[in-house]
Short mmCIF file of C-alpha atoms in Angstrom, two decimals:
data_model
loop_
_atom_site.label_atom_id
_atom_site.label_comp_id
_atom_site.label_asym_id
_atom_site.label_seq_id
_atom_site.Cartn_x
_atom_site.Cartn_y
_atom_site.Cartn_z
CA MET I 1 112.78 108.93 149.14
CA GLY I 2 111.88 110.28 146.01
CA ARG I 3 113.09 107.66 143.06
CA ARG I 4 116.50 108.93 141.48
CA ARG I 5 116.29 110.22 138.48
CA GLY I 6 118.42 109.35 135.43
CA ALA I 7 118.86 105.74 136.87
CA SER I 8 119.31 103.01 134.06
CA LEU I 9 117.11 99.78 134.22
CA GLN I 10 119.92 98.18 132.92
CA ARG I 11 122.11 99.03 135.35
CA ARG I 12 119.49 98.85 137.58
CA LEU I 13 118.93 95.07 136.48
CA PHE I 14 122.50 93.92 136.42
CA LEU I 15 122.99 95.68 139.67
CA GLY I 16 120.35 93.06 141.65
CA ALA I 17 121.44 90.29 139.82
CA LEU I 18 125.05 90.78 140.80
CA VAL I 19 124.27 90.77 144.58
CA PHE I 20 121.48 87.52 143.93
CA VAL I 21 124.11 85.84 141.96
CA THR I 22 127.43 86.80 144.80
CA LEU I 23 125.12 85.60 147.87
CA ALA I 24 124.32 82.58 145.87
CA LEU I 25 127.98 82.20 145.34
CA VAL I 26 128.67 82.72 149.24
CA VAL I 27 125.74 80.62 150.04
CA ALA I 28 126.48 77.20 148.43
CA GLY I 29 130.50 77.79 149.19
CA LEU I 30 129.39 77.43 152.51
CA ALA I 31 127.50 74.81 152.27
CA ILE I 32 129.54 72.97 150.73
CA GLY I 33 132.74 73.77 152.48
CA LEU I 34 130.51 72.74 155.53
CA VAL I 35 129.38 69.45 153.35
CA LEU I 36 133.21 68.72 153.02
CA TYR I 37 134.23 69.80 156.76
CA ARG I 38 131.53 67.25 157.84
CA PHE I 39 132.60 64.00 154.63
CA ALA I 40 136.60 64.93 156.09
CA ARG I 41 136.29 64.84 159.19
CA GLY I 42 133.88 61.69 159.71
CA GLN I 43 136.15 59.85 157.63
CA ILE I 44 139.54 60.72 160.00
CA ASP I 45 136.82 60.24 162.89
CA ALA I 46 135.54 56.62 161.63
CA ARG I 47 139.40 55.62 161.49
CA LEU I 48 139.97 57.12 165.02
CA ASP I 49 137.00 55.27 166.21
CA GLY I 50 137.87 52.06 164.37
CA GLU I 51 141.13 51.80 166.17
CA ILE I 52 139.67 52.32 169.70
CA PHE I 53 137.13 49.45 168.79
CA ALA I 54 140.25 47.39 168.44
CA ILE I 55 142.45 48.82 171.19
CA SER I 56 139.10 47.76 173.63
CA ALA I 57 138.25 44.62 172.16
CA ASP I 58 141.65 43.97 172.91
CA LEU I 59 142.03 45.33 175.91
CA LYS I 60 142.47 43.61 179.78
CA THR I 61 143.31 44.12 182.97
CA GLY I 62 146.30 43.38 184.67
CA LYS I 63 147.84 43.43 188.46
CA ASP I 64 150.12 46.78 186.79
CA GLY I 65 147.11 48.37 184.44
CA PRO I 66 145.59 47.54 181.17
CA VAL I 67 147.51 44.74 179.31
CA LEU I 68 146.95 44.29 175.23
CA SER I 69 147.62 40.83 173.51
CA TYR I 70 149.17 42.18 170.41
CA ALA I 71 150.60 45.18 169.66
CA HIS I 72 148.30 48.16 167.86
CA ASP I 73 151.30 49.74 166.20
CA GLY I 74 150.82 49.74 162.28
CA PRO I 75 150.05 52.88 160.32
CA PRO I 76 150.73 55.30 160.73
CA PHE I 77 150.56 55.27 165.27
CA ASP I 78 153.98 53.96 164.58
CA ARG I 79 155.92 56.73 163.33
CA PRO I 80 157.03 59.23 165.99
CA ARG I 81 155.67 62.30 166.65
CA SER I 82 153.76 62.20 163.40
CA GLY I 83 150.00 63.45 165.18
CA TRP I 84 148.85 60.28 164.61
CA TYR I 85 147.95 58.22 168.71
CA TRP I 86 146.57 56.33 171.10
CA GLN I 87 146.26 55.89 174.64
CA VAL I 88 145.27 54.43 177.21
CA ARG I 89 144.95 54.60 180.97
CA THR I 90 143.22 52.85 183.81
CA GLY I 91 144.57 54.95 187.04
CA GLU I 92 147.78 54.99 187.29
CA GLY I 93 148.68 52.39 184.89
CA ILE I 94 149.18 53.52 181.63
CA LEU I 95 149.33 52.48 177.81
CA ARG I 96 150.89 54.68 174.66
CA SER I 97 151.38 53.78 170.97
CA PRO I 98 154.93 54.09 169.20
CA SER I 99 154.31 57.19 168.25
CA LEU I 100 153.52 58.97 171.51
CA GLY I 101 157.13 57.92 172.88
CA GLU I 102 156.54 58.48 176.50
CA ALA I 103 154.43 61.76 176.07
CA GLU I 104 151.39 61.82 177.85
CA LEU I 105 148.00 63.01 175.89
CA THR I 106 146.14 65.50 177.89
CA VAL I 107 142.08 64.21 177.72
CA PRO I 108 139.71 67.28 178.12
CA ARG I 109 136.62 65.94 180.48
CA GLY I 110 134.04 66.85 177.97
CA PRO I 111 130.22 65.24 177.35
CA GLU I 112 129.88 61.82 177.41
CA ARG I 113 128.25 59.83 174.65
CA GLU I 114 125.25 57.47 176.10
CA ASP I 115 125.75 55.07 172.84
CA GLY I 116 128.65 53.44 174.33
CA ARG I 117 130.67 55.08 170.62
CA PRO I 118 134.25 57.65 171.55
CA ALA I 119 132.70 61.25 172.18
CA PRO I 120 134.34 64.35 169.94
CA ALA I 121 137.27 66.36 171.28
CA ASP I 122 140.13 68.61 170.22
CA GLY I 123 143.57 68.20 172.03
CA THR I 124 147.32 69.60 171.88
CA GLY I 125 149.64 67.21 170.86
CA PRO I 126 153.47 67.18 172.77
CA ARG I 127 154.72 69.56 170.79
CA GLY I 128 152.04 71.59 171.03
CA GLU I 129 150.45 70.68 167.64
CA GLY I 130 146.71 70.18 167.68
CA LEU I 131 145.34 66.87 167.70
CA ILE I 132 141.68 65.93 167.24
CA LEU I 133 140.86 63.58 169.65
CA ARG I 134 137.88 60.39 169.93
CA VAL I 135 137.95 59.87 173.38
CA LEU I 136 136.04 56.67 174.66
CA ARG I 137 135.16 56.17 178.52
CA LEU I 138 134.54 52.38 180.13
CA ALA I 139 133.77 52.07 183.69
CA GLY I 140 135.71 49.78 185.70
CA PRO I 141 133.83 46.87 187.89
CA ARG I 142 132.86 48.35 191.90
CA ASP I 143 135.91 50.70 192.38
CA ALA I 144 137.65 50.14 189.96
CA PRO I 145 139.22 53.15 188.09
CA GLU I 146 137.76 54.28 184.92
CA THR I 147 138.91 53.08 181.31
CA VAL I 148 140.21 56.19 179.09
CA ILE I 149 140.89 55.01 175.72
CA VAL I 150 142.31 58.01 173.41
CA ALA I 151 142.83 58.24 169.84
CA ALA I 152 144.26 60.95 168.59
CA ALA I 153 144.99 62.83 164.37
CA PRO I 154 146.47 66.11 163.63
CA ALA I 155 144.75 68.90 162.92
CA ALA I 156 146.10 69.56 159.56
CA THR I 157 145.09 65.99 158.31
CA LEU I 158 141.82 67.65 158.10
CA HIS I 159 142.24 71.66 157.71
CA GLY I 160 145.12 70.70 154.66
CA PRO I 161 143.14 69.15 152.43
CA LEU I 162 140.07 71.01 153.08
CA ARG I 163 142.16 74.79 152.64
CA GLU I 164 143.68 73.07 149.52
CA ALA I 165 139.72 71.78 148.30
CA GLY I 166 138.56 75.07 149.52
CA LYS I 167 141.02 76.61 146.40
CA THR I 168 139.30 74.90 143.48
CA LEU I 169 135.78 75.62 145.47
CA THR I 170 136.42 79.18 145.40
CA LEU I 171 137.66 79.09 142.21
CA ALA I 172 135.07 77.01 140.14
CA LEU I 173 132.41 79.37 141.85
CA GLY I 174 134.13 82.86 140.97
CA LEU I 175 134.58 81.06 136.89
CA LEU I 176 130.78 80.11 137.71
CA GLY I 177 129.97 83.46 138.94
CA ILE I 178 131.60 85.29 136.26
CA CYS I 179 129.42 82.88 132.96
CA LEU I 180 126.61 84.17 135.08
CA LEU I 181 126.83 87.37 135.47
CA ALA I 182 128.05 87.50 131.93
CA GLY I 183 124.89 85.42 131.10
CA ILE I 184 122.17 87.88 132.85
CA ALA I 185 123.67 90.69 130.69
CA VAL I 186 123.48 88.92 127.96
CA GLN I 187 119.36 88.26 128.76
CA VAL I 188 119.38 91.86 129.83
CA ARG I 189 120.59 93.55 127.34
CA LEU I 190 118.44 91.05 124.75
CA GLY I 191 115.10 91.26 127.19
CA LEU I 192 115.57 95.72 127.41
CA ARG I 193 115.85 95.75 122.96
CA PRO I 194 112.13 95.90 122.58
CA LEU I 195 112.44 99.13 124.27
CA ASP I 196 114.68 100.14 122.15
CA THR I 197 113.14 99.26 119.21
CA LEU I 198 110.03 100.72 120.56
CA ARG I 199 111.93 104.10 121.15
CA ARG I 200 112.81 103.93 117.30
CA GLU I 201 109.58 103.66 116.82
CA LEU I 202 108.09 106.87 118.75
CA ALA I 203 110.97 108.92 117.16
CA ALA I 204 109.61 107.58 113.29
CA VAL I 205 106.11 108.40 114.85
CA ARG I 206 107.24 112.06 116.26
CA ALA I 207 109.38 112.70 112.85
CA GLY I 208 106.36 112.09 111.02
CA GLN I 209 107.78 108.79 109.22
CA ARG I 210 104.33 107.14 111.04
CA ASP I 211 101.28 107.76 112.06
CA ARG I 212 101.17 104.76 114.85
CA VAL I 213 102.94 102.85 116.84
CA PRO I 214 103.39 99.43 115.93
CA GLU I 215 101.01 96.61 117.51
CA GLU I 216 103.29 93.53 117.30
CA GLN I 217 105.26 93.66 119.95
CA PRO I 218 106.27 91.75 123.15
CA GLN I 219 103.09 90.66 125.50
CA GLU I 220 104.48 93.20 128.52
CA ILE I 221 104.75 95.76 126.33
CA ARG I 222 101.43 95.69 124.19
CA PRO I 223 99.60 97.43 126.79
CA LEU I 224 101.70 100.51 126.99
CA VAL I 225 101.68 100.52 123.11
CA THR I 226 98.36 100.42 122.97
CA GLU I 227 97.82 103.27 125.63
CA LEU I 228 100.15 105.17 123.15
CA ASN I 229 98.38 104.25 119.97
CA LEU I 230 95.09 105.27 122.08
CA LEU I 231 96.74 109.26 122.74
CA LEU I 232 98.31 109.41 119.57
CA ASP I 233 94.77 108.89 118.23
CA GLN I 234 92.93 111.17 120.45
CA ASN I 235 95.45 114.13 119.95
CA ALA I 236 95.28 113.46 115.95
CA ALA I 237 91.52 114.04 116.78
CA ASN I 238 92.30 117.31 118.67
CA LEU I 239 94.51 118.79 115.47
CA GLU I 240 91.30 117.65 113.40
CA ARG I 241 88.87 119.95 115.59
CA ALA I 242 91.51 122.40 115.55
CA ARG I 243 92.11 122.97 112.22
CA ALA I 244 88.37 122.73 110.98
CA HIS I 245 87.30 125.26 114.21
CA ALA I 246 90.27 127.92 112.72
CA ALA I 247 88.81 127.30 109.23
CA ASN I 248 86.01 128.39 110.70
CA LEU I 249 86.51 131.13 111.93
CA ALA I 250 88.19 131.91 108.60
CA HIS I 251 85.83 131.62 106.99
CA GLY I 252 83.04 133.27 108.76
CA LEU I 253 85.69 136.51 109.22
CA LYS I 254 86.21 136.25 105.39
CA THR I 255 83.29 137.48 103.98
CA PRO I 256 82.42 140.21 106.63
CA LEU I 257 86.07 141.64 106.45
CA ALA I 258 85.52 141.67 102.72
CA THR I 259 81.90 143.32 103.07
CA LEU I 260 84.21 146.06 105.18
CA ALA I 261 86.70 146.64 102.81
CA MET I 262 84.41 147.44 100.23
CA ALA I 263 82.55 149.94 102.33
CA ALA I 264 85.79 151.53 103.28
CA GLU I 265 86.93 151.92 99.49
CA ARG I 266 83.07 153.80 98.43
CA SER I 267 83.46 155.54 102.01
CA ALA I 268 84.39 159.15 102.63
CA GLU I 269 85.84 158.41 106.28
CA PRO I 270 89.24 158.46 105.54
CA GLY I 271 90.59 156.44 108.17
CA LEU I 272 88.11 153.47 107.96
CA ALA I 273 90.32 151.81 105.03
CA PRO I 274 93.06 151.36 107.43
CA LEU I 275 91.16 149.93 110.05
CA VAL I 276 90.17 147.45 107.87
CA ALA I 277 93.91 146.62 106.53
CA ALA I 278 94.71 146.85 110.43
CA MET I 279 92.27 144.47 111.15
CA ASP I 280 92.32 142.13 108.03
CA ARG I 281 96.42 141.37 109.04
CA GLN I 282 95.40 140.80 113.25
CA VAL I 283 92.59 138.47 112.16
CA ARG I 284 95.53 136.49 109.47
CA HIS I 285 98.15 137.14 112.29
CA HIS I 286 96.15 135.47 115.19
CA LEU I 287 94.58 132.48 112.82
CA ARG I 288 98.51 131.01 111.75
CA ARG I 289 99.47 130.99 115.10
CA ALA I 290 96.65 129.14 116.47
CA ARG I 291 97.24 126.89 113.36
CA ALA I 292 100.47 126.08 113.72
CA ALA I 293 99.70 125.62 117.34
CA ALA I 294 97.00 122.97 116.57
CA LEU I 295 99.58 121.39 114.47
CA GLY I 296 101.95 120.47 117.18
CA GLY I 297 105.29 122.50 116.24
CA PRO I 298 107.07 120.13 114.01
CA SER I 299 107.01 117.49 115.70
CA ARG I 300 104.99 115.17 114.03
CA ALA I 301 104.09 117.30 110.67
CA ARG I 302 106.50 116.49 107.59
CA ALA I 303 106.63 117.96 103.93
CA ASP I 304 108.47 116.54 100.74
CA LEU I 305 110.51 119.87 100.17
CA ALA I 306 111.97 118.12 97.24
CA GLY I 307 109.00 117.74 95.44
CA GLN I 308 107.23 120.80 96.16
CA THR I 309 109.88 123.11 95.41
CA ARG I 310 109.78 121.39 92.20
CA ASP I 311 105.78 121.41 91.67
CA LEU I 312 105.88 125.10 92.30
CA ALA I 313 109.08 125.96 90.09
CA ALA I 314 107.14 124.42 87.52
CA ALA I 315 104.05 125.97 87.96
CA LEU I 316 105.33 129.85 88.06
CA ALA I 317 107.83 128.77 85.34
CA ARG I 318 104.80 128.69 83.11
CA LEU I 319 103.52 131.67 84.51
CA HIS I 320 106.29 134.02 83.77
CA ALA I 321 106.85 132.13 80.95
CA GLU I 322 106.63 135.59 78.52
CA ARG I 323 109.99 136.85 80.25
CA GLY I 324 111.48 133.70 79.67
CA LEU I 325 112.69 133.08 82.97
CA ALA I 326 115.22 130.13 83.95
CA ILE I 327 114.31 128.21 86.60
CA GLU I 328 117.03 125.84 88.50
CA THR I 329 116.07 123.57 91.49
CA GLU I 330 118.83 121.55 93.19
CA ILE I 331 117.45 120.12 95.73
CA ALA I 332 118.07 116.41 96.07
CA PRO I 333 114.72 114.12 96.31
CA GLY I 334 113.75 112.89 99.77
CA THR I 335 114.80 115.39 101.04
CA SER I 336 111.77 116.63 103.71
CA VAL I 337 111.27 119.32 106.63
CA ALA I 338 109.43 118.39 109.83
CA CYS I 339 106.71 121.17 108.20
CA ASP I 340 102.67 120.80 107.29
CA ALA I 341 102.50 120.89 103.45
CA GLN I 342 100.00 123.72 103.01
CA ASP I 343 102.39 125.79 105.08
CA LEU I 344 105.20 124.80 103.74
CA ASP I 345 103.47 126.00 99.99
CA GLU I 346 102.84 128.99 101.49
CA MET I 347 106.27 129.82 101.78
CA LEU I 348 108.39 128.27 98.98
CA GLY I 349 105.33 130.01 97.10
CA ASN I 350 105.86 134.19 98.38
CA LEU I 351 109.75 133.32 98.18
CA ILE I 352 110.10 131.49 94.24
CA ASP I 353 106.62 134.22 93.37
CA ASN I 354 108.89 136.42 95.10
CA ALA I 355 112.44 136.40 93.38
CA CYS I 356 110.33 135.77 89.68
CA ARG I 357 108.85 138.80 90.10
CA TRP I 358 112.19 140.56 90.42
CA ALA I 359 114.90 138.86 88.43
CA ARG I 360 115.48 139.72 85.26
CA SER I 361 116.50 136.05 83.81
CA ARG I 362 117.40 133.55 86.32
CA VAL I 363 116.39 132.17 89.42
CA ARG I 364 118.43 129.30 91.57
CA ILE I 365 116.73 127.22 93.85
CA GLY I 366 118.96 124.72 96.20
CA ALA I 367 118.58 123.42 99.93
CA ALA I 368 121.00 121.61 102.57
CA ARG I 369 121.15 120.72 105.53
CA SER I 370 123.35 122.83 108.39
CA GLY I 371 122.96 120.66 111.61
CA ALA I 372 118.99 119.83 112.68
CA LEU I 373 117.92 122.34 109.99
CA ILE I 374 117.31 122.26 106.45
CA GLU I 375 118.57 125.65 104.42
CA LEU I 376 116.57 126.21 101.53
CA ARG I 377 118.37 129.15 98.96
CA VAL I 378 115.73 131.41 96.62
CA GLU I 379 118.35 133.24 94.30
CA ASP I 380 117.76 135.86 91.77
CA ASP I 381 118.80 138.01 89.04
CA GLY I 382 117.33 140.93 89.93
CA PRO I 383 118.72 144.11 91.55
CA GLY I 384 118.14 143.09 94.81
CA LEU I 385 117.88 144.36 98.17
CA SER I 386 120.04 146.98 100.59
CA THR I 387 120.39 146.04 104.61
CA ASP I 388 117.88 148.81 104.99
CA GLN I 389 115.13 147.48 102.52
CA VAL I 390 115.84 144.12 103.92
CA ALA I 391 114.45 145.27 107.35
CA HIS I 392 111.89 147.25 105.44
CA VAL I 393 110.33 144.60 103.14
CA LEU I 394 110.05 142.38 106.35
CA GLN I 395 107.62 144.83 107.85
CA ARG I 396 103.65 143.62 107.23
CA GLY I 397 101.83 145.94 103.83
CA ARG I 398 105.36 147.49 103.56
CA ARG I 399 106.47 147.44 99.37
CA LEU I 400 109.08 149.01 98.11
CA ASP I 401 107.90 149.42 94.20
CA GLU I 402 104.00 149.68 94.20
CA SER I 403 103.94 149.74 90.91
CA VAL I 404 104.64 145.38 90.76
CA PRO I 405 101.86 143.02 91.85
CA GLY I 406 101.70 142.27 95.29
CA ASP I 407 99.93 143.44 99.42
CA GLY I 408 103.28 143.28 100.48
CA PHE I 409 102.62 140.36 103.24
CA GLY I 410 104.42 137.59 101.50
CA LEU I 411 108.13 138.22 103.08
CA PRO I 412 106.59 138.72 106.50
CA ILE I 413 104.43 135.70 106.52
CA THR I 414 106.99 133.61 105.39
CA LEU I 415 108.96 134.92 108.26
CA GLU I 416 106.52 134.26 110.42
CA LEU I 417 105.58 131.02 109.99
CA ALA I 418 109.10 129.87 109.25
CA GLU I 419 109.74 131.43 113.44
CA LEU I 420 106.24 128.74 114.47
CA TYR I 421 108.15 126.19 113.18
CA GLY I 422 111.47 126.54 114.85
CA GLY I 423 113.22 128.49 111.78
CA ASP I 424 113.98 131.66 110.33
CA LEU I 425 114.27 133.57 106.94
CA SER I 426 116.94 135.85 106.08
CA LEU I 427 117.88 138.49 103.28
CA GLU I 428 121.06 139.51 102.13
CA ARG I 429 122.68 139.51 98.19
CA SER I 430 123.31 136.98 95.76
CA ASP I 431 126.54 135.96 93.88
CA LEU I 432 123.63 135.91 90.96
CA GLY I 433 123.19 140.44 91.44
CA GLY I 434 119.97 140.40 93.11
CA LEU I 435 118.03 139.07 96.59
CA LEU I 436 119.28 135.74 98.42
CA ALA I 437 116.34 134.38 100.31
CA ARG I 438 117.83 131.53 103.40
CA LEU I 439 115.02 130.20 104.45
CA ARG I 440 115.51 127.01 107.91
CA LEU I 441 112.94 124.93 108.62
CA PRO I 442 114.07 122.11 110.97
CA VAL I 443 114.72 118.63 109.66
#
């Protein structure tokens, strides 16, 4: 039978404790009840046995049956129908306690004790009430009939106090059970708290806030943390190797492609240059995809959006200083995105550089959080783009104005990188009059 998915450890531990505590309390209640029963029954039996021994010591056999030297009618055997009775029968002769009146006790035939002590029995009184009996059988000389001495106590004398004690015991055990379960609930929460701490620390690793899980953990969790850190180290090593392979491949293809491009420019073959350009686009495209896959997506990468935007804006402001551009940045310090810093530099560089090239005098940059994404806005007061032009510029190598420097790859590359990180890029009209680029990346 498979394990139930989504089962709670806390609930499982608490339910297990509930079952065992309940069983323990039930067993304890039964054991205590049995002890109380035996104690109360022993007290009643001792009292009845004392009465029987007193009667047997005073008992004599007369012509008409058993005879007692003095009256054994002390309390509670003197109260009529009290349930406390004694009776002596020898043959047809019979003696009774005052409480029994003219009635007779029916003595059940049961096993006799060999030690000469009274035997226990249960009977019924004159009014049908339950009785606790103690019976002593004394054999007569030769053919004389035996003498049967019986003393009785009302069963209510035993069961009534036991019921009252049982109510008190049940209440006490119930309160004890509630206290135990409350203590167990607190203990379970405290015991599982290190797992919640471990979850937060793993979330911090996934968010890029730390590289490893702290080793200072409870002894039971420390082996798990060690294995997690070994796995993180192995993934980091695999990531570095993948980056190195991608960089080596890019470096190895860069020189041959540059050589082919130069040869294509000198060649009289008209179709050679477009083929080389297509090769360059395909190589760059797949290298970027391989690099993004090596990064493992946005899960552990983290980049300072505010700081990198501020640095790029300052560099581009100096680059376009002769045009007197005003570049405004409105990004809260500490704003970060789940993205590799190099890829973020490339996306920011493409967007801000594009805005600076087309702006007349002003570029505005801002960022705000939208759910699980950070939306970066880059606006300019340039001519802007129509809907048809937006679709055109997002195609690789397509440019609207050949007089403006550029290769037409900036915005498509930015869009592709954003999508690889789970974000997107959209272009629309800015209230400054020019283009508004919205770059959305995960927090």
